[in-house]
Amino acid sequence: MLVAAAVCPCPPLLVPEVAAGAGPELDAARNACLDAVGVLAAARPDRLIVVGPAEPDGRGPFPPGSNGSFAGFGVDLAVRLGEAPAGSPAPQRALPASLAVGAWLLGRTRWDGAPVEGLGVGEPLATDRCLRAGADLAAGAERVALLVMGDGSACRTVKAPGYLDERAVDFDAAAARALGDADVAALSALDESLAYELKAPGRAPWQVLAGAAQGAGLGGRLLYEDAPYGVGYVVAVWS
């Protein structure tokens, strides 16, 4: 059963070494993310899964001990998703960027609790499949926690990666409200086609969370909401 969740954005710029001179612009988001991960630790889960958007080669499960790197962003910085069980073979696949950012957040909080796994989900994954995937995750242990990585729309300003789309503000507001209220029905109702048009890769991971939270009775709290660089970022906790 799901006992806690933290929702965080996943731009590599959250990592100060990647952001370089732009680092202070994301201080508030970064600090909120670290606070959210602290809520996961306090829940004392038996299993923690980091869920985030991924390209085709980064989709599917990642076992404990999976490695990631920010070398693709010009920084010689490696991260690891928890510890591999003793005697198990070294994981072969590299973490997608979203899960690497999640691993970095866990490393900053010195996570030493439950085993940590990862799940990369495709941006176009249908809502019903997201919900089923989340339900399967929640059924995997008595006390499950999720670290859900994902950005909102990339269309909030003319300088945003997706340029300006007037629908983006309302979409992000609805998503933030649902995440802050732990509103499973509202998250499940997010329009997958609109999310894709607005370049909002967080939609699929958020709906995985909705599937995991069915019947859990968790409450939500919004820690951060803004759109630096024209991209919607939300930090929330469910417990």
CSV table of C-alpha atoms in Angstrom, one decimal:
chain,number,residue,atom,x,y,z
A,1,MET,CA,0.0,0.0,0.0
A,2,LEU,CA,1.1,3.5,-0.7
A,3,VAL,CA,2.0,5.3,2.5
A,4,ALA,CA,3.7,8.5,1.2
A,5,ALA,CA,4.7,10.2,-2.0
A,6,ALA,CA,6.8,13.2,-3.0
A,7,VAL,CA,6.3,15.0,-6.3
A,8,CYS,CA,9.2,16.9,-7.8
A,9,PRO,CA,10.2,18.5,-11.1
A,10,CYS,CA,13.1,16.8,-12.9
A,11,PRO,CA,15.2,19.4,-14.8
A,12,PRO,CA,18.9,18.5,-14.6
A,13,LEU,CA,19.3,22.2,-13.7
A,14,LEU,CA,18.2,21.2,-10.2
A,15,VAL,CA,21.7,19.9,-9.8
A,16,PRO,CA,23.9,22.9,-9.0
A,17,GLU,CA,26.8,21.5,-10.9
A,18,VAL,CA,24.7,21.3,-14.0
A,19,ALA,CA,23.1,24.7,-13.5
A,20,ALA,CA,26.4,26.5,-12.8
A,21,GLY,CA,25.7,30.2,-12.8
A,22,ALA,CA,21.9,29.7,-13.0
A,23,GLY,CA,21.9,27.6,-9.8
A,24,PRO,CA,20.4,30.3,-7.4
A,25,GLU,CA,17.4,30.7,-9.7
A,26,LEU,CA,16.2,27.2,-8.7
A,27,ASP,CA,17.1,27.4,-5.0
A,28,ALA,CA,13.5,27.5,-3.9
A,29,ALA,CA,12.5,24.6,-6.0
A,30,ARG,CA,15.6,22.6,-5.0
A,31,ASN,CA,15.0,23.2,-1.3
A,32,ALA,CA,11.3,22.2,-1.6
A,33,CYS,CA,12.3,19.0,-3.3
A,34,LEU,CA,14.7,18.1,-0.4
A,35,ASP,CA,12.0,18.8,2.1
A,36,ALA,CA,9.6,16.6,0.1
A,37,VAL,CA,12.1,13.7,0.1
A,38,GLY,CA,12.4,14.1,3.9
A,39,VAL,CA,8.7,13.3,4.2
A,40,LEU,CA,9.4,10.0,2.4
A,41,ALA,CA,12.1,9.1,4.9
A,42,ALA,CA,9.8,9.9,7.8
A,43,ALA,CA,7.2,7.5,6.4
A,44,ARG,CA,9.6,4.5,6.9
A,45,PRO,CA,8.6,2.6,3.7
A,46,ASP,CA,9.6,-0.9,3.0
A,47,ARG,CA,10.1,0.0,-0.7
A,48,LEU,CA,10.8,3.2,-2.5
A,49,ILE,CA,10.3,3.6,-6.2
A,50,VAL,CA,11.5,6.6,-8.2
A,51,VAL,CA,9.1,7.2,-11.1
A,52,GLY,CA,9.9,9.6,-14.0
A,53,PRO,CA,9.5,10.2,-17.7
A,54,ALA,CA,11.9,8.5,-20.0
A,55,GLU,CA,12.7,8.1,-23.7
A,56,PRO,CA,12.2,4.6,-25.2
A,57,ASP,CA,15.7,3.3,-24.2
A,58,GLY,CA,15.1,4.4,-20.6
A,59,ARG,CA,11.6,3.0,-20.0
A,60,GLY,CA,10.8,0.1,-17.7
A,61,PRO,CA,12.1,-0.9,-14.3
A,62,PHE,CA,15.5,-0.2,-12.9
A,63,PRO,CA,16.8,-2.3,-10.0
A,64,PRO,CA,18.5,-1.0,-6.8
A,65,GLY,CA,22.1,0.1,-7.5
A,66,SER,CA,21.4,1.4,-11.0
A,67,ASN,CA,23.8,4.1,-12.0
A,68,GLY,CA,23.2,7.4,-13.8
A,69,SER,CA,25.4,10.3,-14.9
A,70,PHE,CA,25.1,14.0,-15.9
A,71,ALA,CA,28.0,13.7,-18.4
A,72,GLY,CA,25.5,14.4,-21.2
A,73,PHE,CA,25.0,17.8,-19.7
A,74,GLY,CA,28.7,18.6,-19.5
A,75,VAL,CA,29.3,17.6,-15.9
A,76,ASP,CA,31.4,14.7,-14.6
A,77,LEU,CA,28.9,13.7,-11.9
A,78,ALA,CA,27.7,10.1,-11.3
A,79,VAL,CA,24.7,9.0,-9.1
A,80,ARG,CA,23.3,5.7,-8.0
A,81,LEU,CA,19.8,4.6,-7.2
A,82,GLY,CA,20.3,3.1,-3.8
A,83,GLU,CA,22.4,0.0,-3.2
A,84,ALA,CA,22.4,-3.2,-5.1
A,85,PRO,CA,21.8,-6.3,-3.0
A,86,ALA,CA,24.9,-8.2,-2.0
A,87,GLY,CA,25.9,-10.7,-4.6
A,88,SER,CA,23.6,-9.4,-7.3
A,89,PRO,CA,24.9,-8.6,-10.8
A,90,ALA,CA,25.7,-4.9,-11.5
A,91,PRO,CA,22.7,-3.2,-13.3
A,92,GLN,CA,23.6,-2.6,-16.9
A,93,ARG,CA,21.2,0.2,-18.1
A,94,ALA,CA,22.0,3.8,-17.3
A,95,LEU,CA,19.2,5.8,-15.5
A,96,PRO,CA,17.3,8.3,-17.7
A,97,ALA,CA,17.8,11.9,-16.7
A,98,SER,CA,14.6,12.1,-14.6
A,99,LEU,CA,15.6,9.2,-12.4
A,100,ALA,CA,19.2,10.5,-12.2
A,101,VAL,CA,17.8,13.7,-10.8
A,102,GLY,CA,15.8,11.7,-8.3
A,103,ALA,CA,18.8,9.7,-7.3
A,104,TRP,CA,20.7,13.0,-6.8
A,105,LEU,CA,18.0,14.2,-4.5
A,106,LEU,CA,18.1,11.0,-2.5
A,107,GLY,CA,21.8,11.3,-2.3
A,108,ARG,CA,21.6,14.8,-1.0
A,109,THR,CA,19.3,13.7,1.8
A,110,ARG,CA,21.6,10.7,2.6
A,111,TRP,CA,18.7,8.2,2.1
A,112,ASP,CA,19.5,5.1,4.1
A,113,GLY,CA,16.0,3.6,4.4
A,114,ALA,CA,14.2,1.2,2.2
A,115,PRO,CA,15.6,-0.3,-1.0
A,116,VAL,CA,15.3,2.1,-3.9
A,117,GLU,CA,14.1,1.1,-7.4
A,118,GLY,CA,13.3,3.1,-10.5
A,119,LEU,CA,10.6,3.1,-13.2
A,120,GLY,CA,10.9,5.0,-16.4
A,121,VAL,CA,7.6,5.8,-18.1
A,122,GLY,CA,6.9,7.0,-21.6
A,123,GLU,CA,5.4,10.5,-22.1
A,124,PRO,CA,2.6,9.2,-24.3
A,125,LEU,CA,1.7,6.2,-22.0
A,126,ALA,CA,-2.1,6.0,-21.9
A,127,THR,CA,-3.9,7.0,-18.7
A,128,ASP,CA,-5.4,3.5,-18.1
A,129,ARG,CA,-2.0,2.0,-18.3
A,130,CYS,CA,-0.5,4.6,-16.0
A,131,LEU,CA,-3.2,3.8,-13.4
A,132,ARG,CA,-2.6,0.1,-13.7
A,133,ALA,CA,1.1,0.5,-13.3
A,134,GLY,CA,0.6,2.6,-10.2
A,135,ALA,CA,-1.7,0.0,-8.6
A,136,ASP,CA,0.9,-2.7,-9.3
A,137,LEU,CA,3.6,-0.7,-7.6
A,138,ALA,CA,1.4,0.0,-4.5
A,139,ALA,CA,0.6,-3.8,-4.2
A,140,GLY,CA,4.3,-4.7,-4.2
A,141,ALA,CA,5.0,-4.2,-0.5
A,142,GLU,CA,3.2,-3.5,2.8
A,143,ARG,CA,4.5,0.1,2.9
A,144,VAL,CA,5.4,1.7,-0.5
A,145,ALA,CA,6.6,5.2,-1.1
A,146,LEU,CA,7.0,7.0,-4.4
A,147,LEU,CA,9.3,9.8,-5.5
A,148,VAL,CA,7.5,11.0,-8.6
A,149,MET,CA,9.6,13.1,-11.0
A,150,GLY,CA,8.0,15.2,-13.7
A,151,ASP,CA,7.6,18.7,-15.2
A,152,GLY,CA,4.4,20.5,-16.2
A,153,SER,CA,4.0,22.3,-19.5
A,154,ALA,CA,6.9,23.8,-21.3
A,155,CYS,CA,4.8,26.5,-23.0
A,156,ARG,CA,4.3,29.2,-20.4
A,157,THR,CA,6.3,32.0,-22.1
A,158,VAL,CA,7.5,32.9,-25.5
A,159,LYS,CA,11.0,31.9,-24.4
A,160,ALA,CA,9.9,28.5,-23.1
A,161,PRO,CA,11.1,25.3,-24.9
A,162,GLY,CA,7.7,24.9,-26.4
A,163,TYR,CA,7.0,28.6,-27.0
A,164,LEU,CA,3.8,30.2,-25.6
A,165,ASP,CA,0.5,28.3,-25.5
A,166,GLU,CA,-2.3,30.0,-23.7
A,167,ARG,CA,-3.7,26.7,-22.5
A,168,ALA,CA,-0.6,26.0,-20.5
A,169,VAL,CA,-1.5,28.1,-17.5
A,170,ASP,CA,-4.8,26.4,-16.9
A,171,PHE,CA,-3.3,23.0,-17.4
A,172,ASP,CA,-0.5,23.6,-14.9
A,173,ALA,CA,-2.9,25.2,-12.4
A,174,ALA,CA,-5.2,22.1,-12.6
A,175,ALA,CA,-2.3,19.7,-12.2
A,176,ALA,CA,-0.8,21.7,-9.2
A,177,ARG,CA,-4.2,21.8,-7.5
A,178,ALA,CA,-4.7,18.1,-7.9
A,179,LEU,CA,-1.2,17.3,-6.7
A,180,GLY,CA,-1.5,19.7,-3.7
A,181,ASP,CA,-4.9,18.2,-2.7
A,182,ALA,CA,-3.9,14.6,-3.3
A,183,ASP,CA,-6.9,14.5,-5.6
A,184,VAL,CA,-6.7,11.1,-7.3
A,185,ALA,CA,-9.8,11.7,-9.5
A,186,ALA,CA,-8.5,15.0,-10.8
A,187,LEU,CA,-5.1,13.6,-11.6
A,188,SER,CA,-6.6,10.7,-13.4
A,189,ALA,CA,-8.7,13.1,-15.5
A,190,LEU,CA,-5.7,15.1,-16.8
A,191,ASP,CA,-6.0,15.1,-20.6
A,192,GLU,CA,-3.1,13.0,-22.0
A,193,SER,CA,-3.4,14.5,-25.5
A,194,LEU,CA,-3.3,18.1,-24.2
A,195,ALA,CA,-0.4,17.3,-21.9
A,196,TYR,CA,1.5,15.9,-24.9
A,197,GLU,CA,0.8,19.1,-27.0
A,198,LEU,CA,1.9,21.2,-24.1
A,199,LYS,CA,5.1,19.2,-23.7
A,200,ALA,CA,4.2,18.2,-20.1
A,201,PRO,CA,6.1,14.9,-19.4
A,202,GLY,CA,5.0,14.8,-15.8
A,203,ARG,CA,1.5,13.8,-16.8
A,204,ALA,CA,2.3,10.1,-17.1
A,205,PRO,CA,4.2,9.8,-13.8
A,206,TRP,CA,1.5,11.8,-12.0
A,207,GLN,CA,-1.1,9.4,-13.2
A,208,VAL,CA,1.1,6.5,-12.0
A,209,LEU,CA,0.9,8.1,-8.6
A,210,ALA,CA,-2.9,8.4,-9.0
A,211,GLY,CA,-3.1,4.7,-9.6
A,212,ALA,CA,-0.9,3.9,-6.6
A,213,ALA,CA,-2.9,6.1,-4.3
A,214,GLN,CA,-6.3,4.6,-5.1
A,215,GLY,CA,-7.9,3.8,-1.7
A,216,ALA,CA,-4.9,4.9,0.3
A,217,GLY,CA,-6.6,7.9,1.8
A,218,LEU,CA,-3.6,10.2,1.7
A,219,GLY,CA,-3.7,14.0,2.2
A,220,GLY,CA,-1.6,16.4,0.1
A,221,ARG,CA,0.4,19.5,0.6
A,222,LEU,CA,1.7,21.9,-2.1
A,223,LEU,CA,5.3,23.0,-1.3
A,224,TYR,CA,6.2,24.9,-4.4
A,225,GLU,CA,4.7,26.0,-7.7
A,226,ASP,CA,6.3,28.3,-10.3
A,227,ALA,CA,7.4,28.4,-14.0
A,228,PRO,CA,11.0,29.4,-14.2
A,229,TYR,CA,12.3,29.3,-17.8
A,230,GLY,CA,8.6,29.0,-18.9
A,231,VAL,CA,8.3,25.4,-17.6
A,232,GLY,CA,5.8,24.5,-14.9
A,233,TYR,CA,7.4,23.0,-11.8
A,234,VAL,CA,5.4,21.6,-8.8
A,235,VAL,CA,6.6,20.1,-5.6
A,236,ALA,CA,4.1,18.4,-3.4
A,237,VAL,CA,3.9,15.7,-0.7
A,238,TRP,CA,1.3,13.1,0.0
A,239,SER,CA,1.1,11.4,3.4
